[in-house]
Amino acid sequence: LLKKMADVSLKEAALIVGVVAACYWNSLFCGFVFDDVSAILDNKDLHPSTPLKNLFQNDFWGTPMSEERSHKSYRPLTVLTFRLNYLFSELNAVSYHFLNLVFHVVVCVVFLKVCKLFLDNRSSIVASLLFAVHPIHTEAVTGVVGRAELLSSIFFLAAFLSYTKSKGPDNTIVWTPIAVTVFLVAVATLCKEQGITVVGICCVYEVFIAQGYTLPVLLDTAVQILRGKGSIPFSMLQTLLKLIVLMFSTLLLVVVRVQVIQSQLPVFTRFDNPAAVSPSPARQLTFNYLLPVNAWLLLNPSELCCDWTMGTIPLVESLLDVRNVATLTFFCFLGSLIVFSLRYPGDSSKTVLMALCLIVLPFIPASNLFFPVGFVVAERVLYVPSMGFCILVAHGWKKLSNKSVLRKISWVCLAAVLFTHALKTLHRNWDWESEYTLFMSALKVNKNNAKLWNNVGHALENEKNFERALQFFIQATQVQPDDIGAHMNVGRTYKNLNKTKEAEESYMIAKSLMPQIIPGKKYAARVAPNHLNVYINLANLIRANESRLEEADQLYRQAISMRPDFKQAYISRGELLLKMNKPLKAKEAYLKALELDRTNADLWYNLAIVYIELKDPTEALKNFNRALELNPTHKLALFNSALLMQESGDVRLRPEAKQRLLHYVKEEPQDANGYFNLGMLAMDDKKDMEAEAWMKKAIRLQPNFRSALFNLALLYSQTAKELMALPVLEDLLRYYPDHTKGLILKGDILMNQKKDIVGAKMCFEKILELDPNNVQGKHNLCVVYFEERDLIKAEKCLVETLALAPHEEYIQRHLNIVRSKIASLSAAEQSSLPADGTAAAEEKKNSFQNLKEVKNEQKTTQTTVDNNKGHSKNKKRTEKNNMDKETPKKSTKEIKDIEKKRVAALKRLEEIERILNGE
């Protein structure tokens, strides 16, 4: 490429670089707007984790080419440059805009080289400068997705320059430049589809420029051959051979391109291109009128707009429409230029011919002449045609400046055009700073495009300014009452404003505008795929009402019947079926969605949740693992799979569970749940200090974290730090005064460590206020009565407790002990006192000691819930040094086993309670 630009001097290149930098420096401060969002922010093909082969299987927006919703825009090399940007700077918009600016400089310099083939040096520089500053290019240069135009143009011009070297001495054929041309055409086409049109320009160049034929000469030769009065000249045969090779290669490229799109044209709606679905003659009249509209944008780029779809340009429905005059004038002017360039020999006609080729041929794919496109007018597609326009202007300026009378005026006019265009470009760049500024600038030009009103609404919606966004969405429905998307936007915004009734009304209007199903006719061909989301949005809205779940399910099924490959409908229906407690049907829905997309990590995650509902943790864990294979940073899969491993009780899974939780807290450092579960794992592994650190971190992030507070207190109590547990329990009970287990643990510590009988009694009485049938709280209150030496009240309390739990043998045994003590004290009172009172004092001491032992045996009875069976179990903890004399003595090992079971059960209950409460 550098060799081909050898004729461009360093000063000329520096001039172009300086002018482009002066016009586009502020583009570096712009963000990702409009189509950049889909092509860059939402495109997974940019991520290093995505296989490179996906770039050659998906369209420009990251959608598989095989899917019907694909736009069929196949530009893998352009996406590859986006990926390189992402590799170096991820989503830093500056690097993307800078690379666009560099590519525009390259195009301008290569264009200068092309201009020098047909213009003198001064006029070539004028054409190149005019191209560099033309405001029509802001969409291609400042809009990041416009890089497709820039890259394609580089290889487009390089292919043409290569072809100009294919004529050797004595009109011989040099095949190497032709091979390079074919290669560069293929590369240009992989950047953007219009790159293939350079072949047509090469053909025109070969016939009319390289060989010097004019149309009359060709016609005369053809007539002579047909009459048999002459043969085809050898030079013409060589030309035909070159053209045949060129056209055959192009045909191969076209065949490959058709195979890539799988012989399917993209699906566009009447909102994208109203003329494409209009009847004759409105369709033909409108398409022809769009040609002078595009020409006017090149001639007078004063009112530029980022979106010309929908109602921007009203249809030309009658021959009497005054706009047909513009069409007629345009074709007359174009026709006269074509006749001049083809009929007359000379450098001027050749220059005009090549300029016309650059204007017309690259524009053909966007002209709607051969197939409909998804826009009415698009400024970015004028990037290459503007080259021909600039050559025409420079050539005309040269003619004027050569006349002494007009020389000064021509220079003044040229300076004025370059200066005003540069200022307009600089000013226009600021419009691309954000989506709000871009679409507001478009509304100044055109207020009849509902899409612009919608897009301003989206920009405000992204800023959470729902009230103002709603105004723009409503305006969009007024500009285009049959715009399904606008009514959907109104509904969604009402939902965000918690106005459910109004949201449902808007969704119902959108639903009523959907085309009806016609038997035998493909539904998707008549509606934009995203419009089917009206069924999803409406169903998601009404399913919040438990009584309307079946109605929501019907909407999901309706969407699926309209489009069997509607993946999101299966996903949403699966979620609903889970809510309806139909896990088997939910499983079917997710499996169907996986048939459509096996690379979706969210689907594997959702299927794992279904298996949890089906009580199949093994399959659930397999599906969590598949989700993490596809997306190693899938936060929910990391967290819930770790939780599942923890719940399994399998010690071998604990290290992996810990690693996943550590990964999770790295991704979500502000989520206290991650640290809490790390603490629970550490408690299971008996790593008390580590568990304490994790629990404290969870509490720092979320001071009212119920489970973390209780388990930290429990950790202190079982590591002989009961007094450290008290302030933690105070915090817990301040946030949750009715936390029963917290009250039990606090009462236990107050009684045994602080000897605060009154405080302990208040805890147990509070429990009974909350739950009069709480056996544990009731029993511990009986122990308090023992401590207060109120045996009668203790007996009555135990009788009531036994009535609540008649099968608990220990309560009956302790009741018998209390009754025996009461009987023994009664007998002692009836006998006479010894003279020194020693016997009575000793008896009283023994009675109190026995009561204390009973209290210690019963104080920590716990009630736990078995997670797998869902019923309650009572476990009894007996302390070694406080055994009742009548109770068989347990070994130290048995006591430790009981303690371990109690602690594990209590922690498990807290964890289950946290999960159920959504903490």
Short mmCIF file of N, CA, C and O in Angstrom, two decimals, residues 51 222 235 307 324 339 444 564 613 660 675 724 758 816 881 893:
data_model
loop_
_atom_site.label_atom_id
_atom_site.label_comp_id
_atom_site.label_asym_id
_atom_site.label_seq_id
_atom_site.Cartn_x
_atom_site.Cartn_y
_atom_site.Cartn_z
N PRO A 51 -14.94 -17.66 21.00
CA PRO A 51 -14.05 -18.22 19.97
C PRO A 51 -14.02 -17.33 18.72
O PRO A 51 -15.05 -16.77 18.33
N ALA A 222 -19.27 -3.24 -32.70
CA ALA A 222 -20.26 -4.30 -32.54
C ALA A 222 -21.09 -4.47 -33.82
O ALA A 222 -21.35 -5.59 -34.25
N SER A 235 -6.70 -6.54 -29.14
CA SER A 235 -6.72 -5.76 -27.89
C SER A 235 -8.07 -5.88 -27.19
O SER A 235 -8.13 -5.94 -25.96
N ASP A 307 -31.21 9.26 11.65
CA ASP A 307 -32.19 8.23 11.33
C ASP A 307 -33.27 8.82 10.41
O ASP A 307 -33.98 9.75 10.79
N ASN A 324 -41.80 15.09 -7.71
CA ASN A 324 -41.37 14.39 -8.92
C ASN A 324 -40.53 15.30 -9.83
O ASN A 324 -39.74 14.82 -10.64
N VAL A 339 -23.99 10.85 -20.83
CA VAL A 339 -23.83 10.98 -22.29
C VAL A 339 -22.51 11.67 -22.62
O VAL A 339 -21.75 11.22 -23.50
N LYS A 444 -34.58 18.10 15.75
CA LYS A 444 -34.59 19.47 15.22
C LYS A 444 -34.77 19.47 13.70
O LYS A 444 -35.33 20.40 13.13
N PRO A 564 -41.94 -20.47 16.66
CA PRO A 564 -41.47 -21.63 17.43
C PRO A 564 -40.02 -21.53 17.89
O PRO A 564 -39.62 -22.27 18.78
N GLU A 613 -35.59 -27.83 42.33
CA GLU A 613 -37.01 -27.98 42.66
C GLU A 613 -37.45 -29.44 42.57
O GLU A 613 -38.33 -29.88 43.31
N ARG A 660 -15.31 -21.19 44.56
CA ARG A 660 -16.38 -20.52 43.82
C ARG A 660 -16.91 -19.31 44.59
O ARG A 660 -17.24 -18.28 44.00
N TYR A 675 -19.72 -13.48 51.64
CA TYR A 675 -18.85 -13.58 52.81
C TYR A 675 -19.51 -14.44 53.90
O TYR A 675 -18.82 -15.20 54.59
N MET A 724 -18.52 -12.35 74.45
CA MET A 724 -18.38 -11.63 73.18
C MET A 724 -19.65 -11.81 72.34
O MET A 724 -19.95 -10.99 71.46
N VAL A 758 -32.83 -12.69 86.14
CA VAL A 758 -33.93 -11.80 85.71
C VAL A 758 -33.88 -11.59 84.19
O VAL A 758 -34.89 -11.66 83.49
N ASN A 816 -40.64 -35.55 87.58
CA ASN A 816 -40.60 -36.49 88.72
C ASN A 816 -39.59 -36.05 89.77
O ASN A 816 -39.83 -36.13 90.98
N ASN A 881 -20.67 -32.04 83.57
CA ASN A 881 -20.48 -31.80 84.99
C ASN A 881 -21.77 -31.50 85.74
O ASN A 881 -21.72 -31.19 86.91
N LYS A 893 -17.13 -38.87 74.81
CA LYS A 893 -17.31 -38.96 73.35
C LYS A 893 -18.77 -38.77 72.96
O LYS A 893 -19.11 -38.06 72.02
#
